[in-house]
mmCIF file with all atom_site columns, C-alpha atoms in Angstrom:
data_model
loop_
_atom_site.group_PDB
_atom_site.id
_atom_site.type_symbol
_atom_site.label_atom_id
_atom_site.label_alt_id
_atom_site.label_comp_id
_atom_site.label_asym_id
_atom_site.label_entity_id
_atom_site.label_seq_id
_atom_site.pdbx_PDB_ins_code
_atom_site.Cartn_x
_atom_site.Cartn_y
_atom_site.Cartn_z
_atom_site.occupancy
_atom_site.B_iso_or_equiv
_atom_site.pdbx_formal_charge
_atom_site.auth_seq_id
_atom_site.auth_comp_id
_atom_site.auth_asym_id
_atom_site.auth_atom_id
_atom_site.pdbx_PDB_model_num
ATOM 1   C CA . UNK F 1 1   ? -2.482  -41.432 5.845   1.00 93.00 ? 10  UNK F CA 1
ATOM 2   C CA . UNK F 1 2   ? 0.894   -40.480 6.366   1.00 96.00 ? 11  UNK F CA 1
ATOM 3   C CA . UNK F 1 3   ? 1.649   -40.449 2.656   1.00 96.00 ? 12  UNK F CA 1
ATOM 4   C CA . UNK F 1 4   ? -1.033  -38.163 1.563   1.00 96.00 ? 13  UNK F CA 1
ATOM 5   C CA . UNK F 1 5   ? -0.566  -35.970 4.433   1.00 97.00 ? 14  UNK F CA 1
ATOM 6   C CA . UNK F 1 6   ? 2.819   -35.277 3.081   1.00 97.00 ? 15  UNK F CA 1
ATOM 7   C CA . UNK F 1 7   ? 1.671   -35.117 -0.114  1.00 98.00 ? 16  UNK F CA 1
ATOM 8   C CA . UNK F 1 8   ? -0.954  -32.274 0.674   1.00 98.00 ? 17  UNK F CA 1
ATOM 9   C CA . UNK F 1 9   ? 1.313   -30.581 3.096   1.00 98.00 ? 18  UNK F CA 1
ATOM 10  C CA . UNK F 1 10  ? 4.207   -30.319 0.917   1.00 98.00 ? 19  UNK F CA 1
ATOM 11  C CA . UNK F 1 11  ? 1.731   -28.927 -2.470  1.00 98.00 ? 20  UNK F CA 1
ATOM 12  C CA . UNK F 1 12  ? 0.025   -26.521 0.853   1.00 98.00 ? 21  UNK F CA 1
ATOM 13  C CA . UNK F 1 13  ? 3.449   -24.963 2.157   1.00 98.00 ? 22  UNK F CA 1
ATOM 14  C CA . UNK F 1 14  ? 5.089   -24.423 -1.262  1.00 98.00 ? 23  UNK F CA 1
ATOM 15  C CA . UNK F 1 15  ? 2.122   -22.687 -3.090  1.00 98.00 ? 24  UNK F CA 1
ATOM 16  C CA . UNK F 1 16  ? -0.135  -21.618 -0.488  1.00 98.00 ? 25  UNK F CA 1
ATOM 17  C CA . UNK F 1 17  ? 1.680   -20.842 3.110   1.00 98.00 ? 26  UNK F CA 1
ATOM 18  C CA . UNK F 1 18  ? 4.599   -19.531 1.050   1.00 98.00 ? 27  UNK F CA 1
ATOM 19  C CA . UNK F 1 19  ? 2.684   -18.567 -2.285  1.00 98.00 ? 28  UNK F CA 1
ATOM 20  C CA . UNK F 1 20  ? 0.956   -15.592 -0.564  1.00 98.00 ? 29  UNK F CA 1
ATOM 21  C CA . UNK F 1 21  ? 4.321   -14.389 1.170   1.00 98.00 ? 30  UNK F CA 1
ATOM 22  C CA . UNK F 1 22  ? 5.910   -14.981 -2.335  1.00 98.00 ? 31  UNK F CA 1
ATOM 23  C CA . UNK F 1 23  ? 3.105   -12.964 -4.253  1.00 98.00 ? 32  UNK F CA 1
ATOM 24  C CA . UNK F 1 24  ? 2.873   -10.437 -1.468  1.00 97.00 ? 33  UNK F CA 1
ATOM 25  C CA . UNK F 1 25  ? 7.153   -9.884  -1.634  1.00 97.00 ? 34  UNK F CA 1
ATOM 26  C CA . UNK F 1 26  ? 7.388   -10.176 -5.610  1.00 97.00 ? 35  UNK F CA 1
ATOM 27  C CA . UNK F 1 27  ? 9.404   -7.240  -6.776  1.00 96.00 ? 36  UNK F CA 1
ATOM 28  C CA . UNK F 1 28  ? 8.472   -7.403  -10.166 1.00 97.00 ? 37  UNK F CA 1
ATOM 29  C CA . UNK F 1 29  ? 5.515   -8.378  -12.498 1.00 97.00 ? 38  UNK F CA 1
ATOM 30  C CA . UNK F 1 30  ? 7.519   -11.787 -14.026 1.00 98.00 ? 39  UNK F CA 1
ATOM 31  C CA . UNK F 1 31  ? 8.047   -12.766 -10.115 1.00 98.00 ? 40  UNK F CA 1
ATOM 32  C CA . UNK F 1 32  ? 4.554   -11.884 -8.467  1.00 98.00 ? 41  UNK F CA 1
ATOM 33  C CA . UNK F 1 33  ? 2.835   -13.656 -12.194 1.00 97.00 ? 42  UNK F CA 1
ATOM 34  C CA . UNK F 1 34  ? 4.840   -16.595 -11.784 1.00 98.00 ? 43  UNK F CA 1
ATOM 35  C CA . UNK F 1 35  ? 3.726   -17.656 -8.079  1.00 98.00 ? 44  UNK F CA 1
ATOM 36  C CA . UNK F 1 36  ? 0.399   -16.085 -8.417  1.00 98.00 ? 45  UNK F CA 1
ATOM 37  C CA . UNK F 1 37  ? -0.984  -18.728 -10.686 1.00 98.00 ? 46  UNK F CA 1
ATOM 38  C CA . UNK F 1 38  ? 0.456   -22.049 -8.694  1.00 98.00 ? 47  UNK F CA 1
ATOM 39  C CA . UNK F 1 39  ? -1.347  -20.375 -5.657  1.00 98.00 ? 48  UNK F CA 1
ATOM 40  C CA . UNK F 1 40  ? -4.982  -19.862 -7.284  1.00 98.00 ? 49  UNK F CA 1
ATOM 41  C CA . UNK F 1 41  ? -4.467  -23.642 -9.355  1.00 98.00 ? 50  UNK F CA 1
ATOM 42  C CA . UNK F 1 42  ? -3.736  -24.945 -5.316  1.00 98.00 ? 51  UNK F CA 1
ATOM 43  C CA . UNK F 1 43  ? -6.750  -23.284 -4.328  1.00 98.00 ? 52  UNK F CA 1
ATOM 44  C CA . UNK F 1 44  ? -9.044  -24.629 -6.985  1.00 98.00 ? 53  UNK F CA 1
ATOM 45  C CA . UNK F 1 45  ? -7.774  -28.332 -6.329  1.00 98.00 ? 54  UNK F CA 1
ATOM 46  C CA . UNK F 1 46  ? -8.121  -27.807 -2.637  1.00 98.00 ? 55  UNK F CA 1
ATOM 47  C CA . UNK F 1 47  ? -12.076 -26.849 -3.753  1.00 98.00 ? 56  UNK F CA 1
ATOM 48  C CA . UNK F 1 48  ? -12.550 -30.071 -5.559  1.00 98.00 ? 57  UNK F CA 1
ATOM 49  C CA . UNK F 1 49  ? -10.892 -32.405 -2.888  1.00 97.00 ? 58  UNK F CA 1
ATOM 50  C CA . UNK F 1 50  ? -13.226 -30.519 -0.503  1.00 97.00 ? 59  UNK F CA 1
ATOM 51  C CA . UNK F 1 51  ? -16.259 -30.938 -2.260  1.00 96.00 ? 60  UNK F CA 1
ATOM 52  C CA . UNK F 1 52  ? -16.608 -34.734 -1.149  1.00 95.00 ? 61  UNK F CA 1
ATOM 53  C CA . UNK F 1 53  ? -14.471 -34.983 1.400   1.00 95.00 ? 62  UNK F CA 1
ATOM 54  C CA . UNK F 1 54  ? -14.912 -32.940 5.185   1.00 96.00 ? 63  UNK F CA 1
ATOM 55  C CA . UNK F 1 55  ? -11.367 -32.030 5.463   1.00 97.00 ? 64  UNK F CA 1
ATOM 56  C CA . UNK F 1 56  ? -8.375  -32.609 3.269   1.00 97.00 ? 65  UNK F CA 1
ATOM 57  C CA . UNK F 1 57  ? -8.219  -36.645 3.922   1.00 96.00 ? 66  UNK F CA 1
ATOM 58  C CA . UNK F 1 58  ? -11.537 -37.772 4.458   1.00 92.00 ? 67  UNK F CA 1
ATOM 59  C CA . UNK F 1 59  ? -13.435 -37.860 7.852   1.00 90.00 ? 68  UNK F CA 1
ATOM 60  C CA . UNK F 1 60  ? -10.996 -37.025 10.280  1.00 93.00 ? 69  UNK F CA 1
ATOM 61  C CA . UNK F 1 61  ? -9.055  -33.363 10.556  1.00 97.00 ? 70  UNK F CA 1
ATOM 62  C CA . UNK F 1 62  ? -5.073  -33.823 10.163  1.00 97.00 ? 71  UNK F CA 1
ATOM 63  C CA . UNK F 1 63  ? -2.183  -32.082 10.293  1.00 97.00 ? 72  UNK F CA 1
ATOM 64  C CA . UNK F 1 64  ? -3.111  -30.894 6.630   1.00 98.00 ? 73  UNK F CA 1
ATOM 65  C CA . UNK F 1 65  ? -6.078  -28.897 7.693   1.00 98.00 ? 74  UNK F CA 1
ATOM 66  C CA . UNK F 1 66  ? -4.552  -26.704 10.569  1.00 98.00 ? 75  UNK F CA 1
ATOM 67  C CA . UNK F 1 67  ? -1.527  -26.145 8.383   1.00 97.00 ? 76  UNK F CA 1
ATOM 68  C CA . UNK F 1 68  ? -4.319  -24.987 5.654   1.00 98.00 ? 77  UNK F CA 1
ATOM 69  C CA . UNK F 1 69  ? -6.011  -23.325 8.096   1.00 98.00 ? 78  UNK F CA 1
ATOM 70  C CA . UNK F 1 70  ? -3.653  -20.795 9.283   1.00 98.00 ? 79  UNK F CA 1
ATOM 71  C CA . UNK F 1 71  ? -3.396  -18.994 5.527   1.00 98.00 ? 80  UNK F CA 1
ATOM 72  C CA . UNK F 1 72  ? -6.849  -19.264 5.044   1.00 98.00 ? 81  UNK F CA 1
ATOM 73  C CA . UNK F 1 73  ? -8.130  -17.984 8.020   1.00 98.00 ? 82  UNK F CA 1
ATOM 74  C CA . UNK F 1 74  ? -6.057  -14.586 6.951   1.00 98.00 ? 83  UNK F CA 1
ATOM 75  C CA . UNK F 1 75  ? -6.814  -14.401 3.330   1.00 98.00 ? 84  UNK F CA 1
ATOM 76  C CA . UNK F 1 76  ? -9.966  -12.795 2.793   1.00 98.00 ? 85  UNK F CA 1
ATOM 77  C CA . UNK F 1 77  ? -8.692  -10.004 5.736   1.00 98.00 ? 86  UNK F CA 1
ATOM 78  C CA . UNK F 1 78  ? -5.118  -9.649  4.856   1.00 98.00 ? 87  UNK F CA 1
ATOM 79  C CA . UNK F 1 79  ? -3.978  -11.387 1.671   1.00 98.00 ? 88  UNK F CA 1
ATOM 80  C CA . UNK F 1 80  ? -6.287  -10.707 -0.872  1.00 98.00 ? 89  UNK F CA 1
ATOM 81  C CA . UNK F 1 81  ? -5.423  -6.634  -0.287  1.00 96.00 ? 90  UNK F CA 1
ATOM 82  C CA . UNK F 1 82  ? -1.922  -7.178  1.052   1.00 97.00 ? 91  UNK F CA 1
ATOM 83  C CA . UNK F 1 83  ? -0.573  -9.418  -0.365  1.00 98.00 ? 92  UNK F CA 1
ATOM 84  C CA . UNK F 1 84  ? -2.007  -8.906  -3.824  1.00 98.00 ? 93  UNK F CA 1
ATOM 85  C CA . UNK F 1 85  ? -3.814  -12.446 -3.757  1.00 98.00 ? 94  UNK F CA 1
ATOM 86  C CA . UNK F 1 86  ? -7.381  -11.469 -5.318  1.00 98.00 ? 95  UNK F CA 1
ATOM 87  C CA . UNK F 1 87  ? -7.721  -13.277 -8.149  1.00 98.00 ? 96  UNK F CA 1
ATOM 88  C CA . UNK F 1 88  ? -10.448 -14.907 -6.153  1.00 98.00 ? 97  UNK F CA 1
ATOM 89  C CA . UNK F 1 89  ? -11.387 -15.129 -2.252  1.00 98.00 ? 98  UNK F CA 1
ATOM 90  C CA . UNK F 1 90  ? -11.895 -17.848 0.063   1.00 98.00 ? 99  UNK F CA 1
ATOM 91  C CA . UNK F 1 91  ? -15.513 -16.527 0.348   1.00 97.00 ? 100 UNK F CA 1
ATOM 92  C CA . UNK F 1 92  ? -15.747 -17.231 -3.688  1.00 98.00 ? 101 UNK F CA 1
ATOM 93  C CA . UNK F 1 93  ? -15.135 -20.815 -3.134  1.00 98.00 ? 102 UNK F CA 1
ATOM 94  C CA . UNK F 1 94  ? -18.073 -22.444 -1.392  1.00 97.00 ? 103 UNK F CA 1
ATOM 95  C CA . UNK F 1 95  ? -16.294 -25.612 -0.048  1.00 97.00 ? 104 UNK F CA 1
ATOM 96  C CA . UNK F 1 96  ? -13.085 -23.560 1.238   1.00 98.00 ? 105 UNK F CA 1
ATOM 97  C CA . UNK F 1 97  ? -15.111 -21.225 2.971   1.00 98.00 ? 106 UNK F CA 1
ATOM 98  C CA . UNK F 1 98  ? -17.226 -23.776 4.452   1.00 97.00 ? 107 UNK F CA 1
ATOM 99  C CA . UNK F 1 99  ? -14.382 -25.542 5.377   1.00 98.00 ? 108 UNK F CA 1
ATOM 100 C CA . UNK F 1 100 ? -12.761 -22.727 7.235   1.00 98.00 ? 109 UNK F CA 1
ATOM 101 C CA . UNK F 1 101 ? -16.106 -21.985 8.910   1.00 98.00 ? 110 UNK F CA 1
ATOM 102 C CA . UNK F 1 102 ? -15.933 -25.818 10.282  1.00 97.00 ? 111 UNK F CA 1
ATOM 103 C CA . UNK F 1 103 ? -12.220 -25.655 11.369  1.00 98.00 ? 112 UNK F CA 1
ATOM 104 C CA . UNK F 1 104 ? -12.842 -21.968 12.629  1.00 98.00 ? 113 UNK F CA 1
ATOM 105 C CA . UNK F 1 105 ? -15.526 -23.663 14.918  1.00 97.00 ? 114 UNK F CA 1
ATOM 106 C CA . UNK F 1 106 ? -13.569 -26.493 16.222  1.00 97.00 ? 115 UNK F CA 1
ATOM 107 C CA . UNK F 1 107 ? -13.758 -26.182 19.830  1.00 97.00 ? 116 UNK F CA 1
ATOM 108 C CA . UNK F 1 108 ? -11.173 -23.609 21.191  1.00 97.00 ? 117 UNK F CA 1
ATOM 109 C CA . UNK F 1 109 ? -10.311 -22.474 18.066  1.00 98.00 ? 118 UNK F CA 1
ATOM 110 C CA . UNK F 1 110 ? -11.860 -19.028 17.747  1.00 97.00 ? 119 UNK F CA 1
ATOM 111 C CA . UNK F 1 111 ? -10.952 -18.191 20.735  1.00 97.00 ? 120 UNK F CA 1
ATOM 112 C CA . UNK F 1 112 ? -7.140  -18.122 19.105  1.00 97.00 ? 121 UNK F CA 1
ATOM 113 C CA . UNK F 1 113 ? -8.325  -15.895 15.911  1.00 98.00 ? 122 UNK F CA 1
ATOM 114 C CA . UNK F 1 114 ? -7.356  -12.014 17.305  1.00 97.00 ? 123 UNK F CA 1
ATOM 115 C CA . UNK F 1 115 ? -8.324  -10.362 14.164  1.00 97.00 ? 124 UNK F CA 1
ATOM 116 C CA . UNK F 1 116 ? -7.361  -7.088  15.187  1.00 97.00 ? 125 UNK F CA 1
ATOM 117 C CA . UNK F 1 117 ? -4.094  -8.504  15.657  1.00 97.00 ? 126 UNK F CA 1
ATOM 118 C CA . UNK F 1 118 ? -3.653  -10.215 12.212  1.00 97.00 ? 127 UNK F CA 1
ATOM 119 C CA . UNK F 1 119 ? -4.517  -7.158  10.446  1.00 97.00 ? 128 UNK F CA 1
ATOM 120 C CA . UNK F 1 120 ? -2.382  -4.838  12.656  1.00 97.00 ? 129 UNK F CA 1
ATOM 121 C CA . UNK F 1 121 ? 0.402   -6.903  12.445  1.00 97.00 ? 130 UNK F CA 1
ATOM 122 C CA . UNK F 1 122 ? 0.647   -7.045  8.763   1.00 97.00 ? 131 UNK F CA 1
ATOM 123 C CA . UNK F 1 123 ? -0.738  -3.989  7.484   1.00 96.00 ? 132 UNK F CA 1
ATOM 124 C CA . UNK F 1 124 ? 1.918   -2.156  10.080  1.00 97.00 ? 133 UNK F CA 1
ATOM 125 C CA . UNK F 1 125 ? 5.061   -4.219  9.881   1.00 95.00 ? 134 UNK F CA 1
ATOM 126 C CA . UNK F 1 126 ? 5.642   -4.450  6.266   1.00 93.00 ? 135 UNK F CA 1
ATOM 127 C CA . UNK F 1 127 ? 6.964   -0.939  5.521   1.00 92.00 ? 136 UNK F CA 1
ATOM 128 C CA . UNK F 1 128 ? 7.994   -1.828  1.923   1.00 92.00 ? 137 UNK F CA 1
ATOM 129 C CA . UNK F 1 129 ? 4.259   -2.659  1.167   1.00 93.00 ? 138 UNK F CA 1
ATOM 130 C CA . UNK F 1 130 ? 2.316   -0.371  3.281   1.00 93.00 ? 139 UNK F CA 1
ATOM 131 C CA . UNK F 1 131 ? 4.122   2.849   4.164   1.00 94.00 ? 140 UNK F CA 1
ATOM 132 C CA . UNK F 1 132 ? 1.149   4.512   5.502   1.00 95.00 ? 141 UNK F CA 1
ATOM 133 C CA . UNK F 1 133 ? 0.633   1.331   8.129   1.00 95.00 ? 142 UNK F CA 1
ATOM 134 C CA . UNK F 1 134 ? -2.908  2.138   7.197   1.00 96.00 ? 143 UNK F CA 1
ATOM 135 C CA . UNK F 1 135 ? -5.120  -1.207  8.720   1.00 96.00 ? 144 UNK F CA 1
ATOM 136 C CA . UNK F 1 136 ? -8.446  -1.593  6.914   1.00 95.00 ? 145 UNK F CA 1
ATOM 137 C CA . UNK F 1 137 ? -11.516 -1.861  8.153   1.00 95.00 ? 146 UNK F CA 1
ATOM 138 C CA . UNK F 1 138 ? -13.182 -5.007  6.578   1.00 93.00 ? 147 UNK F CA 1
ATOM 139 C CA . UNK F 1 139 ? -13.864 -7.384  5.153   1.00 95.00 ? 148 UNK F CA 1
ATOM 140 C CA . UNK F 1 140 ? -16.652 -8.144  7.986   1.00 93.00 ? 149 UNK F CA 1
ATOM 141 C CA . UNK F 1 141 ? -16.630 -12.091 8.017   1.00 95.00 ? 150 UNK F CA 1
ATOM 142 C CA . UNK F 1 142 ? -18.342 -13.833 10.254  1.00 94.00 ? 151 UNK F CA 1
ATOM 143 C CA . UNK F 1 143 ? -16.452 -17.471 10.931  1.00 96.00 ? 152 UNK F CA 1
ATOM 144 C CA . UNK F 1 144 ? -19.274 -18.357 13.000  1.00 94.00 ? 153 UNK F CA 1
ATOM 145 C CA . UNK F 1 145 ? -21.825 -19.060 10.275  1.00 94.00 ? 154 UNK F CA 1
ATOM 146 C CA . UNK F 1 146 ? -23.323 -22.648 9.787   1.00 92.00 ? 155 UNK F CA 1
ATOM 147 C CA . UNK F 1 147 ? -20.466 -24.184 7.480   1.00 94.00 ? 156 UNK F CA 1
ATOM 148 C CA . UNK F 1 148 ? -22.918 -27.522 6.078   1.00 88.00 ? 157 UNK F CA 1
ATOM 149 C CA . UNK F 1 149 ? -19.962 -30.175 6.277   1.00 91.00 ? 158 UNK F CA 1
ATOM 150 C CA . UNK F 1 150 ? -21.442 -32.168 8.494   1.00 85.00 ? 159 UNK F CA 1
ATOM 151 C CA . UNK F 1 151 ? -23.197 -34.309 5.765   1.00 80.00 ? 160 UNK F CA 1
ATOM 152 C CA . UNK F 1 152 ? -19.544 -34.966 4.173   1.00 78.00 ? 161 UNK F CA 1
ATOM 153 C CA . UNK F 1 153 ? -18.071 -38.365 3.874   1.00 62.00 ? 162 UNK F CA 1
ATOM 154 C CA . UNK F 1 154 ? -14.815 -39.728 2.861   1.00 48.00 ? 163 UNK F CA 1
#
């Protein structure tokens, strides 16, 4: 798999790990319109691959997911409002969020999601984009839902 892991990891990092950093840091309209689009096209092909497949390479999770996994698992609460990311939400794709909801659930995962955290440190350390450090209060998401992938194949 090491070829398609690469693959997915390098399309992953370069327009969603770094797309929301490079939306969220854009100084001007040309910049923030440029990156937002790869980012949301990622996002839709991620959707399609992960409407027949568990996780990103079939049956098994790989590298791949937990690198996904880190971005999305901060999207909904910090990107889409942060970052400027809202074209859609992970919540808006019904594979993705399912998805999330099945890696969120791996055993001893959750237990390394501090919410409060995430949103504390990003709404209060980036000066430049949020001057009044204000942290809001939702979304309320609940990663603990029943995600349905168990019935996905490769």
């Amino acid at each position: 798999l090491r070829s398609e892991i690469n693959m997915l990891n390098d399309r992953i990092y370069h327009s969603v790990n770094n797309g929301v950093y490079k939306c969220g840091f854009a100084t001007t309209q040309e910049a923030y319109d440029e990156v937002v689009i790869p980012l949301f096209e990622t996002l839709d092909w991620l959707e399609k691959i992960l409407s027949s497949k568990r996780y990103l390479t079939g049956n098994h999770i790989t590298e791949s997911d937990w690198r996904l996994f880190t971005t999305l698992i901060r999207f909904d609460p910090v990107y889409v409002c942060h970052f400027k990311c809202n074209v859609r939400r992970v919540i808006d794709y019904p594979n993705l969020s399912n998805y999330l909801r099945d890696l969120y659930q791996y055993p001893g995962v959750a237990q390394t999601v501090n919410m409060v955290h995430i949103k504390n440190h990003y709404f209060c350390s980036h000066e430049n984009i949020n001057p009044s450090r204000v942290v809001p209060t939702g979304p309320d998401i609940d990663f603990s839902d029943p995600h349905n992938r168990n019935n996905l194949k490769k």
